């Protein structure tokens, strides 16, 4: 019986370990492009790093370009050793932007608080990575553009609802499958032990 319990515990530990490993994987996802007036909008910017890039220094510049009537590209937020507002940022943006990135700087997103209709426009996330090797220095740059539209009210998203339902159905199915596999292994080991005991007698 102790052998059976050990097997079950090992299977559970292995399952937990796999789930944790999956969570650590960087996934490059696109940002939402619709915001609601008065809400909080996350502008998602992901720049996944390779293993050898972990020690790189990262700098992030967020730009905003207004509509056709006010087509100006302006720096609205920065990350350089720490997140901060630029010194000369316009009063309109002060206190409304907050850092929403991860500690490893693969997620370098920001959020807009108290969204207004005037926030509609183009946002650009410009990420620079600086690498220092033994004999030379190297840098890479990535730009991600987000076209944001602000609405007065949220619209019903049927696709998102179906996706959420399917996610829960899949989760239940996988949990059930794991339980069936554990029971199958338990019974198989029990039968093999019974055969060994019968052979011994």
mmCIF file with all atom_site columns, C-alpha atoms in Angstrom:
data_model
loop_
_atom_site.group_PDB
_atom_site.id
_atom_site.type_symbol
_atom_site.label_atom_id
_atom_site.label_alt_id
_atom_site.label_comp_id
_atom_site.label_asym_id
_atom_site.label_entity_id
_atom_site.label_seq_id
_atom_site.pdbx_PDB_ins_code
_atom_site.Cartn_x
_atom_site.Cartn_y
_atom_site.Cartn_z
_atom_site.occupancy
_atom_site.B_iso_or_equiv
_atom_site.pdbx_formal_charge
_atom_site.auth_seq_id
_atom_site.auth_comp_id
_atom_site.auth_asym_id
_atom_site.auth_atom_id
_atom_site.pdbx_PDB_model_num
ATOM 1   C CA . UNK A 1 1   ? 0.000   0.000   0.000   1.00 0.00 ? 1   UNK A CA 1
ATOM 2   C CA . UNK A 1 2   ? 2.880   2.367   0.797   1.00 0.00 ? 2   UNK A CA 1
ATOM 3   C CA . UNK A 1 3   ? 4.245   1.769   -2.727  1.00 0.00 ? 3   UNK A CA 1
ATOM 4   C CA . UNK A 1 4   ? 0.916   2.779   -4.246  1.00 0.00 ? 4   UNK A CA 1
ATOM 5   C CA . UNK A 1 5   ? 0.762   5.996   -2.234  1.00 0.00 ? 5   UNK A CA 1
ATOM 6   C CA . UNK A 1 6   ? 4.332   6.875   -3.244  1.00 0.00 ? 6   UNK A CA 1
ATOM 7   C CA . UNK A 1 7   ? 3.458   6.400   -6.904  1.00 0.00 ? 7   UNK A CA 1
ATOM 8   C CA . UNK A 1 8   ? 0.395   8.633   -6.609  1.00 0.00 ? 8   UNK A CA 1
ATOM 9   C CA . UNK A 1 9   ? 2.421   11.335  -4.833  1.00 0.00 ? 9   UNK A CA 1
ATOM 10  C CA . UNK A 1 10  ? 5.160   11.165  -7.479  1.00 0.00 ? 10  UNK A CA 1
ATOM 11  C CA . UNK A 1 11  ? 2.594   11.564  -10.265 1.00 0.00 ? 11  UNK A CA 1
ATOM 12  C CA . UNK A 1 12  ? 1.028   14.572  -8.539  1.00 0.00 ? 12  UNK A CA 1
ATOM 13  C CA . UNK A 1 13  ? 4.430   16.198  -7.968  1.00 0.00 ? 13  UNK A CA 1
ATOM 14  C CA . UNK A 1 14  ? 5.367   15.642  -11.605 1.00 0.00 ? 14  UNK A CA 1
ATOM 15  C CA . UNK A 1 15  ? 2.084   17.224  -12.731 1.00 0.00 ? 15  UNK A CA 1
ATOM 16  C CA . UNK A 1 16  ? 2.625   20.276  -10.497 1.00 0.00 ? 16  UNK A CA 1
ATOM 17  C CA . UNK A 1 17  ? 6.206   20.645  -11.758 1.00 0.00 ? 17  UNK A CA 1
ATOM 18  C CA . UNK A 1 18  ? 5.063   20.560  -15.398 1.00 0.00 ? 18  UNK A CA 1
ATOM 19  C CA . UNK A 1 19  ? 2.386   23.199  -14.735 1.00 0.00 ? 19  UNK A CA 1
ATOM 20  C CA . UNK A 1 20  ? 4.938   25.498  -13.072 1.00 0.00 ? 20  UNK A CA 1
ATOM 21  C CA . UNK A 1 21  ? 7.377   25.047  -15.962 1.00 0.00 ? 21  UNK A CA 1
ATOM 22  C CA . UNK A 1 22  ? 4.676   25.994  -18.464 1.00 0.00 ? 22  UNK A CA 1
ATOM 23  C CA . UNK A 1 23  ? 3.926   29.204  -16.550 1.00 0.00 ? 23  UNK A CA 1
ATOM 24  C CA . UNK A 1 24  ? 7.570   30.280  -16.823 1.00 0.00 ? 24  UNK A CA 1
ATOM 25  C CA . UNK A 1 25  ? 7.518   30.174  -20.640 1.00 0.00 ? 25  UNK A CA 1
ATOM 26  C CA . UNK A 1 26  ? 7.396   33.584  -22.323 1.00 0.00 ? 26  UNK A CA 1
ATOM 27  C CA . UNK A 1 27  ? 4.495   33.875  -24.786 1.00 0.00 ? 27  UNK A CA 1
ATOM 28  C CA . UNK A 1 28  ? 4.452   36.720  -27.300 1.00 0.00 ? 28  UNK A CA 1
ATOM 29  C CA . UNK A 1 29  ? 0.808   37.864  -27.306 1.00 0.00 ? 29  UNK A CA 1
ATOM 30  C CA . UNK A 1 30  ? -0.774  40.805  -29.062 1.00 0.00 ? 30  UNK A CA 1
ATOM 31  C CA . UNK A 1 31  ? -2.255  43.672  -27.081 1.00 0.00 ? 31  UNK A CA 1
ATOM 32  C CA . UNK A 1 32  ? -5.960  44.397  -26.815 1.00 0.00 ? 32  UNK A CA 1
ATOM 33  C CA . UNK A 1 33  ? -6.892  47.284  -29.095 1.00 0.00 ? 33  UNK A CA 1
ATOM 34  C CA . UNK A 1 34  ? -10.194 48.440  -27.572 1.00 0.00 ? 34  UNK A CA 1
ATOM 35  C CA . UNK A 1 35  ? -10.617 50.386  -24.340 1.00 0.00 ? 35  UNK A CA 1
ATOM 36  C CA . UNK A 1 36  ? -13.651 51.686  -22.448 1.00 0.00 ? 36  UNK A CA 1
ATOM 37  C CA . UNK A 1 37  ? -13.964 55.269  -21.222 1.00 0.00 ? 37  UNK A CA 1
ATOM 38  C CA . UNK A 1 38  ? -13.256 55.515  -17.485 1.00 0.00 ? 38  UNK A CA 1
ATOM 39  C CA . UNK A 1 39  ? -11.574 52.108  -17.255 1.00 0.00 ? 39  UNK A CA 1
ATOM 40  C CA . UNK A 1 40  ? -7.988  50.874  -17.111 1.00 0.00 ? 40  UNK A CA 1
ATOM 41  C CA . UNK A 1 41  ? -6.329  49.766  -20.357 1.00 0.00 ? 41  UNK A CA 1
ATOM 42  C CA . UNK A 1 42  ? -3.227  47.558  -20.479 1.00 0.00 ? 42  UNK A CA 1
ATOM 43  C CA . UNK A 1 43  ? -1.027  48.153  -23.511 1.00 0.00 ? 43  UNK A CA 1
ATOM 44  C CA . UNK A 1 44  ? 0.700   44.783  -23.855 1.00 0.00 ? 44  UNK A CA 1
ATOM 45  C CA . UNK A 1 45  ? 4.281   44.717  -25.104 1.00 0.00 ? 45  UNK A CA 1
ATOM 46  C CA . UNK A 1 46  ? 6.201   41.417  -24.960 1.00 0.00 ? 46  UNK A CA 1
ATOM 47  C CA . UNK A 1 47  ? 9.838   40.904  -25.971 1.00 0.00 ? 47  UNK A CA 1
ATOM 48  C CA . UNK A 1 48  ? 10.870  37.338  -25.160 1.00 0.00 ? 48  UNK A CA 1
ATOM 49  C CA . UNK A 1 49  ? 14.544  36.760  -24.382 1.00 0.00 ? 49  UNK A CA 1
ATOM 50  C CA . UNK A 1 50  ? 16.764  33.810  -25.149 1.00 0.00 ? 50  UNK A CA 1
ATOM 51  C CA . UNK A 1 51  ? 18.731  32.211  -22.335 1.00 0.00 ? 51  UNK A CA 1
ATOM 52  C CA . UNK A 1 52  ? 21.945  34.036  -23.279 1.00 0.00 ? 52  UNK A CA 1
ATOM 53  C CA . UNK A 1 53  ? 20.104  37.385  -23.263 1.00 0.00 ? 53  UNK A CA 1
ATOM 54  C CA . UNK A 1 54  ? 19.011  37.256  -19.599 1.00 0.00 ? 54  UNK A CA 1
ATOM 55  C CA . UNK A 1 55  ? 21.898  39.502  -18.464 1.00 0.00 ? 55  UNK A CA 1
ATOM 56  C CA . UNK A 1 56  ? 21.201  42.180  -21.091 1.00 0.00 ? 56  UNK A CA 1
ATOM 57  C CA . UNK A 1 57  ? 20.423  45.770  -20.061 1.00 0.00 ? 57  UNK A CA 1
ATOM 58  C CA . UNK A 1 58  ? 16.959  46.843  -21.200 1.00 0.00 ? 58  UNK A CA 1
ATOM 59  C CA . UNK A 1 59  ? 15.614  50.267  -22.131 1.00 0.00 ? 59  UNK A CA 1
ATOM 60  C CA . UNK A 1 60  ? 11.978  50.880  -23.085 1.00 0.00 ? 60  UNK A CA 1
ATOM 61  C CA . UNK A 1 61  ? 10.423  53.988  -24.656 1.00 0.00 ? 61  UNK A CA 1
ATOM 62  C CA . UNK A 1 62  ? 6.664   54.333  -25.067 1.00 0.00 ? 62  UNK A CA 1
ATOM 63  C CA . UNK A 1 63  ? 5.428   56.791  -27.693 1.00 0.00 ? 63  UNK A CA 1
ATOM 64  C CA . UNK A 1 64  ? 1.972   58.110  -28.542 1.00 0.00 ? 64  UNK A CA 1
ATOM 65  C CA . UNK A 1 65  ? 0.839   59.489  -31.884 1.00 0.00 ? 65  UNK A CA 1
ATOM 66  C CA . UNK A 1 66  ? -2.491  61.287  -31.942 1.00 0.00 ? 66  UNK A CA 1
ATOM 67  C CA . UNK A 1 67  ? -5.227  61.355  -34.543 1.00 0.00 ? 67  UNK A CA 1
ATOM 68  C CA . UNK A 1 68  ? -5.011  63.041  -37.957 1.00 0.00 ? 68  UNK A CA 1
ATOM 69  C CA . UNK A 1 69  ? -5.989  66.406  -36.421 1.00 0.00 ? 69  UNK A CA 1
ATOM 70  C CA . UNK A 1 70  ? -3.109  66.279  -33.902 1.00 0.00 ? 70  UNK A CA 1
ATOM 71  C CA . UNK A 1 71  ? -0.505  64.046  -35.537 1.00 0.00 ? 71  UNK A CA 1
ATOM 72  C CA . UNK A 1 72  ? 2.433   64.344  -33.112 1.00 0.00 ? 72  UNK A CA 1
ATOM 73  C CA . UNK A 1 73  ? 4.689   61.578  -31.890 1.00 0.00 ? 73  UNK A CA 1
ATOM 74  C CA . UNK A 1 74  ? 5.476   62.147  -28.219 1.00 0.00 ? 74  UNK A CA 1
ATOM 75  C CA . UNK A 1 75  ? 7.410   60.217  -25.589 1.00 0.00 ? 75  UNK A CA 1
ATOM 76  C CA . UNK A 1 76  ? 4.980   59.376  -22.764 1.00 0.00 ? 76  UNK A CA 1
ATOM 77  C CA . UNK A 1 77  ? 6.761   56.741  -20.629 1.00 0.00 ? 77  UNK A CA 1
ATOM 78  C CA . UNK A 1 78  ? 10.197  55.167  -20.132 1.00 0.00 ? 78  UNK A CA 1
ATOM 79  C CA . UNK A 1 79  ? 12.023  52.316  -18.463 1.00 0.00 ? 79  UNK A CA 1
ATOM 80  C CA . UNK A 1 80  ? 15.756  52.746  -17.921 1.00 0.00 ? 80  UNK A CA 1
ATOM 81  C CA . UNK A 1 81  ? 16.883  50.874  -14.777 1.00 0.00 ? 81  UNK A CA 1
ATOM 82  C CA . UNK A 1 82  ? 13.483  51.827  -13.346 1.00 0.00 ? 82  UNK A CA 1
ATOM 83  C CA . UNK A 1 83  ? 10.059  52.883  -14.711 1.00 0.00 ? 83  UNK A CA 1
ATOM 84  C CA . UNK A 1 84  ? 9.396   56.628  -14.859 1.00 0.00 ? 84  UNK A CA 1
ATOM 85  C CA . UNK A 1 85  ? 7.615   59.442  -16.626 1.00 0.00 ? 85  UNK A CA 1
ATOM 86  C CA . UNK A 1 86  ? 9.802   61.594  -18.910 1.00 0.00 ? 86  UNK A CA 1
ATOM 87  C CA . UNK A 1 87  ? 10.642  64.980  -17.384 1.00 0.00 ? 87  UNK A CA 1
ATOM 88  C CA . UNK A 1 88  ? 8.973   66.901  -20.213 1.00 0.00 ? 88  UNK A CA 1
ATOM 89  C CA . UNK A 1 89  ? 5.861   64.700  -20.522 1.00 0.00 ? 89  UNK A CA 1
ATOM 90  C CA . UNK A 1 90  ? 2.674   66.638  -21.186 1.00 0.00 ? 90  UNK A CA 1
ATOM 91  C CA . UNK A 1 91  ? 0.389   67.331  -18.234 1.00 0.00 ? 91  UNK A CA 1
ATOM 92  C CA . UNK A 1 92  ? -2.341  65.252  -19.899 1.00 0.00 ? 92  UNK A CA 1
ATOM 93  C CA . UNK A 1 93  ? -0.333  62.033  -19.281 1.00 0.00 ? 93  UNK A CA 1
ATOM 94  C CA . UNK A 1 94  ? 1.037   62.794  -15.813 1.00 0.00 ? 94  UNK A CA 1
ATOM 95  C CA . UNK A 1 95  ? -0.103  60.302  -13.188 1.00 0.00 ? 95  UNK A CA 1
ATOM 96  C CA . UNK A 1 96  ? -2.208  58.329  -15.693 1.00 0.00 ? 96  UNK A CA 1
ATOM 97  C CA . UNK A 1 97  ? 0.380   55.812  -16.863 1.00 0.00 ? 97  UNK A CA 1
ATOM 98  C CA . UNK A 1 98  ? 1.735   53.002  -14.701 1.00 0.00 ? 98  UNK A CA 1
ATOM 99  C CA . UNK A 1 99  ? 4.305   50.275  -15.245 1.00 0.00 ? 99  UNK A CA 1
ATOM 100 C CA . UNK A 1 100 ? 2.742   46.832  -15.752 1.00 0.00 ? 100 UNK A CA 1
ATOM 101 C CA . UNK A 1 101 ? 5.801   44.825  -16.763 1.00 0.00 ? 101 UNK A CA 1
ATOM 102 C CA . UNK A 1 102 ? 7.503   41.787  -15.270 1.00 0.00 ? 102 UNK A CA 1
ATOM 103 C CA . UNK A 1 103 ? 10.691  41.603  -13.184 1.00 0.00 ? 103 UNK A CA 1
ATOM 104 C CA . UNK A 1 104 ? 12.594  39.786  -15.941 1.00 0.00 ? 104 UNK A CA 1
ATOM 105 C CA . UNK A 1 105 ? 11.633  42.565  -18.423 1.00 0.00 ? 105 UNK A CA 1
ATOM 106 C CA . UNK A 1 106 ? 10.181  40.203  -20.988 1.00 0.00 ? 106 UNK A CA 1
ATOM 107 C CA . UNK A 1 107 ? 6.781   41.787  -20.371 1.00 0.00 ? 107 UNK A CA 1
ATOM 108 C CA . UNK A 1 108 ? 7.288   45.551  -20.683 1.00 0.00 ? 108 UNK A CA 1
ATOM 109 C CA . UNK A 1 109 ? 3.683   46.657  -20.731 1.00 0.00 ? 109 UNK A CA 1
ATOM 110 C CA . UNK A 1 110 ? 2.119   49.810  -19.329 1.00 0.00 ? 110 UNK A CA 1
ATOM 111 C CA . UNK A 1 111 ? -1.451  50.674  -18.324 1.00 0.00 ? 111 UNK A CA 1
ATOM 112 C CA . UNK A 1 112 ? -3.543  53.783  -18.825 1.00 0.00 ? 112 UNK A CA 1
ATOM 113 C CA . UNK A 1 113 ? -5.723  54.775  -15.884 1.00 0.00 ? 113 UNK A CA 1
ATOM 114 C CA . UNK A 1 114 ? -9.024  56.603  -16.287 1.00 0.00 ? 114 UNK A CA 1
ATOM 115 C CA . UNK A 1 115 ? -9.183  56.153  -20.073 1.00 0.00 ? 115 UNK A CA 1
ATOM 116 C CA . UNK A 1 116 ? -10.684 59.030  -22.059 1.00 0.00 ? 116 UNK A CA 1
ATOM 117 C CA . UNK A 1 117 ? -11.879 59.293  -25.668 1.00 0.00 ? 117 UNK A CA 1
ATOM 118 C CA . UNK A 1 118 ? -8.753  61.356  -26.443 1.00 0.00 ? 118 UNK A CA 1
ATOM 119 C CA . UNK A 1 119 ? -6.563  58.302  -25.752 1.00 0.00 ? 119 UNK A CA 1
ATOM 120 C CA . UNK A 1 120 ? -7.500  56.899  -29.153 1.00 0.00 ? 120 UNK A CA 1
ATOM 121 C CA . UNK A 1 121 ? -4.436  56.746  -31.371 1.00 0.00 ? 121 UNK A CA 1
ATOM 122 C CA . UNK A 1 122 ? -1.218  54.866  -32.091 1.00 0.00 ? 122 UNK A CA 1
ATOM 123 C CA . UNK A 1 123 ? 1.058   53.650  -29.298 1.00 0.00 ? 123 UNK A CA 1
ATOM 124 C CA . UNK A 1 124 ? 4.563   52.424  -29.991 1.00 0.00 ? 124 UNK A CA 1
ATOM 125 C CA . UNK A 1 125 ? 6.676   50.315  -27.647 1.00 0.00 ? 125 UNK A CA 1
ATOM 126 C CA . UNK A 1 126 ? 10.373  50.584  -28.554 1.00 0.00 ? 126 UNK A CA 1
ATOM 127 C CA . UNK A 1 127 ? 12.582  48.082  -26.714 1.00 0.00 ? 127 UNK A CA 1
ATOM 128 C CA . UNK A 1 128 ? 16.383  48.177  -26.809 1.00 0.00 ? 128 UNK A CA 1
ATOM 129 C CA . UNK A 1 129 ? 18.583  45.428  -25.389 1.00 0.00 ? 129 UNK A CA 1
ATOM 130 C CA . UNK A 1 130 ? 22.304  46.049  -24.765 1.00 0.00 ? 130 UNK A CA 1
ATOM 131 C CA . UNK A 1 131 ? 24.667  43.072  -24.526 1.00 0.00 ? 131 UNK A CA 1
ATOM 132 C CA . UNK A 1 132 ? 28.230  43.233  -23.242 1.00 0.00 ? 132 UNK A CA 1
ATOM 133 C CA . UNK A 1 133 ? 30.512  40.349  -24.185 1.00 0.00 ? 133 UNK A CA 1
ATOM 134 C CA . UNK A 1 134 ? 34.229  39.809  -23.545 1.00 0.00 ? 134 UNK A CA 1
ATOM 135 C CA . UNK A 1 135 ? 35.455  41.591  -26.670 1.00 0.00 ? 135 UNK A CA 1
ATOM 136 C CA . UNK A 1 136 ? 32.525  43.559  -28.079 1.00 0.00 ? 136 UNK A CA 1
ATOM 137 C CA . UNK A 1 137 ? 29.142  45.136  -27.393 1.00 0.00 ? 137 UNK A CA 1
ATOM 138 C CA . UNK A 1 138 ? 25.922  44.470  -29.248 1.00 0.00 ? 138 UNK A CA 1
ATOM 139 C CA . UNK A 1 139 ? 22.410  45.907  -29.193 1.00 0.00 ? 139 UNK A CA 1
ATOM 140 C CA . UNK A 1 140 ? 19.036  44.960  -30.659 1.00 0.00 ? 140 UNK A CA 1
ATOM 141 C CA . UNK A 1 141 ? 15.834  46.965  -31.019 1.00 0.00 ? 141 UNK A CA 1
ATOM 142 C CA . UNK A 1 142 ? 12.235  45.873  -31.400 1.00 0.00 ? 142 UNK A CA 1
ATOM 143 C CA . UNK A 1 143 ? 9.215   48.070  -32.085 1.00 0.00 ? 143 UNK A CA 1
ATOM 144 C CA . UNK A 1 144 ? 5.613   47.066  -31.400 1.00 0.00 ? 144 UNK A CA 1
ATOM 145 C CA . UNK A 1 145 ? 2.733   49.234  -32.608 1.00 0.00 ? 145 UNK A CA 1
ATOM 146 C CA . UNK A 1 146 ? -0.735  49.245  -31.026 1.00 0.00 ? 146 UNK A CA 1
ATOM 147 C CA . UNK A 1 147 ? -3.710  50.975  -32.663 1.00 0.00 ? 147 UNK A CA 1
ATOM 148 C CA . UNK A 1 148 ? -6.025  51.814  -29.774 1.00 0.00 ? 148 UNK A CA 1
ATOM 149 C CA . UNK A 1 149 ? -9.705  52.681  -30.133 1.00 0.00 ? 149 UNK A CA 1
ATOM 150 C CA . UNK A 1 150 ? -11.694 53.982  -27.169 1.00 0.00 ? 150 UNK A CA 1
ATOM 151 C CA . UNK A 1 151 ? -15.414 53.182  -26.857 1.00 0.00 ? 151 UNK A CA 1
ATOM 152 C CA . UNK A 1 152 ? -18.059 54.614  -24.564 1.00 0.00 ? 152 UNK A CA 1
ATOM 153 C CA . UNK A 1 153 ? -19.445 51.178  -23.639 1.00 0.00 ? 153 UNK A CA 1
ATOM 154 C CA . UNK A 1 154 ? -18.199 47.605  -23.748 1.00 0.00 ? 154 UNK A CA 1
ATOM 155 C CA . UNK A 1 155 ? -19.535 45.441  -26.569 1.00 0.00 ? 155 UNK A CA 1
ATOM 156 C CA . UNK A 1 156 ? -20.431 41.775  -26.080 1.00 0.00 ? 156 UNK A CA 1
ATOM 157 C CA . UNK A 1 157 ? -17.591 39.588  -27.325 1.00 0.00 ? 157 UNK A CA 1
ATOM 158 C CA . UNK A 1 158 ? -19.057 36.194  -28.216 1.00 0.00 ? 158 UNK A CA 1
ATOM 159 C CA . UNK A 1 159 ? -15.674 34.829  -29.278 1.00 0.00 ? 159 UNK A CA 1
ATOM 160 C CA . UNK A 1 160 ? -14.144 35.571  -25.873 1.00 0.00 ? 160 UNK A CA 1
ATOM 161 C CA . UNK A 1 161 ? -17.102 33.886  -24.143 1.00 0.00 ? 161 UNK A CA 1
ATOM 162 C CA . UNK A 1 162 ? -16.746 30.728  -26.256 1.00 0.00 ? 162 UNK A CA 1
ATOM 163 C CA . UNK A 1 163 ? -12.979 30.700  -25.662 1.00 0.00 ? 163 UNK A CA 1
ATOM 164 C CA . UNK A 1 164 ? -13.474 30.900  -21.896 1.00 0.00 ? 164 UNK A CA 1
ATOM 165 C CA . UNK A 1 165 ? -16.034 28.066  -21.955 1.00 0.00 ? 165 UNK A CA 1
ATOM 166 C CA . UNK A 1 166 ? -13.719 25.876  -24.046 1.00 0.00 ? 166 UNK A CA 1
ATOM 167 C CA . UNK A 1 167 ? -10.837 26.602  -21.665 1.00 0.00 ? 167 UNK A CA 1
ATOM 168 C CA . UNK A 1 168 ? -12.847 25.339  -18.670 1.00 0.00 ? 168 UNK A CA 1
ATOM 169 C CA . UNK A 1 169 ? -14.072 22.283  -20.607 1.00 0.00 ? 169 UNK A CA 1
ATOM 170 C CA . UNK A 1 170 ? -10.481 21.435  -21.555 1.00 0.00 ? 170 UNK A CA 1
ATOM 171 C CA . UNK A 1 171 ? -9.326  21.917  -17.958 1.00 0.00 ? 171 UNK A CA 1
ATOM 172 C CA . UNK A 1 172 ? -12.016 19.539  -16.652 1.00 0.00 ? 172 UNK A CA 1
ATOM 173 C CA . UNK A 1 173 ? -11.177 16.973  -19.358 1.00 0.00 ? 173 UNK A CA 1
ATOM 174 C CA . UNK A 1 174 ? -7.443  17.071  -18.566 1.00 0.00 ? 174 UNK A CA 1
ATOM 175 C CA . UNK A 1 175 ? -8.102  16.727  -14.829 1.00 0.00 ? 175 UNK A CA 1
ATOM 176 C CA . UNK A 1 176 ? -10.401 13.753  -15.450 1.00 0.00 ? 176 UNK A CA 1
ATOM 177 C CA . UNK A 1 177 ? -7.826  12.164  -17.788 1.00 0.00 ? 177 UNK A CA 1
ATOM 178 C CA . UNK A 1 178 ? -5.102  12.552  -15.148 1.00 0.00 ? 178 UNK A CA 1
ATOM 179 C CA . UNK A 1 179 ? -7.298  10.855  -12.518 1.00 0.00 ? 179 UNK A CA 1
ATOM 180 C CA . UNK A 1 180 ? -8.080  7.969   -14.895 1.00 0.00 ? 180 UNK A CA 1
ATOM 181 C CA . UNK A 1 181 ? -4.363  7.506   -15.619 1.00 0.00 ? 181 UNK A CA 1
ATOM 182 C CA . UNK A 1 182 ? -3.549  7.466   -11.906 1.00 0.00 ? 182 UNK A CA 1
ATOM 183 C CA . UNK A 1 183 ? -6.264  4.882   -11.177 1.00 0.00 ? 183 UNK A CA 1
ATOM 184 C CA . UNK A 1 184 ? -5.068  2.755   -14.114 1.00 0.00 ? 184 UNK A CA 1
ATOM 185 C CA . UNK A 1 185 ? -1.470  2.818   -12.861 1.00 0.00 ? 185 UNK A CA 1
ATOM 186 C CA . UNK A 1 186 ? -2.614  2.026   -9.322  1.00 0.00 ? 186 UNK A CA 1
ATOM 187 C CA . UNK A 1 187 ? -4.595  -1.029  -10.447 1.00 0.00 ? 187 UNK A CA 1
ATOM 188 C CA . UNK A 1 188 ? -1.809  -2.235  -12.724 1.00 0.00 ? 188 UNK A CA 1
ATOM 189 C CA . UNK A 1 189 ? 0.719   -2.102  -9.887  1.00 0.00 ? 189 UNK A CA 1
ATOM 190 C CA . UNK A 1 190 ? -1.739  -3.857  -7.542  1.00 0.00 ? 190 UNK A CA 1
ATOM 191 C CA . UNK A 1 191 ? -2.206  -6.712  -10.005 1.00 0.00 ? 191 UNK A CA 1
ATOM 192 C CA . UNK A 1 192 ? 1.523   -7.062  -10.582 1.00 0.00 ? 192 UNK A CA 1
ATOM 193 C CA . UNK A 1 193 ? 2.150   -7.233  -6.821  1.00 0.00 ? 193 UNK A CA 1
ATOM 194 C CA . UNK A 1 194 ? -0.601  -9.858  -6.434  1.00 0.00 ? 194 UNK A CA 1
ATOM 195 C CA . UNK A 1 195 ? 1.005   -11.940 -9.190  1.00 0.00 ? 195 UNK A CA 1
ATOM 196 C CA . UNK A 1 196 ? 4.382   -11.685 -7.490  1.00 0.00 ? 196 UNK A CA 1
ATOM 197 C CA . UNK A 1 197 ? 2.864   -12.806 -4.169  1.00 0.00 ? 197 UNK A CA 1
ATOM 198 C CA . UNK A 1 198 ? 0.995   -15.713 -5.822  1.00 0.00 ? 198 UNK A CA 1
ATOM 199 C CA . UNK A 1 199 ? 4.200   -16.829 -7.536  1.00 0.00 ? 199 UNK A CA 1
ATOM 200 C CA . UNK A 1 200 ? 6.080   -16.656 -4.232  1.00 0.00 ? 200 UNK A CA 1
ATOM 201 C CA . UNK A 1 201 ? 3.526   -18.956 -2.575  1.00 0.00 ? 201 UNK A CA 1
#
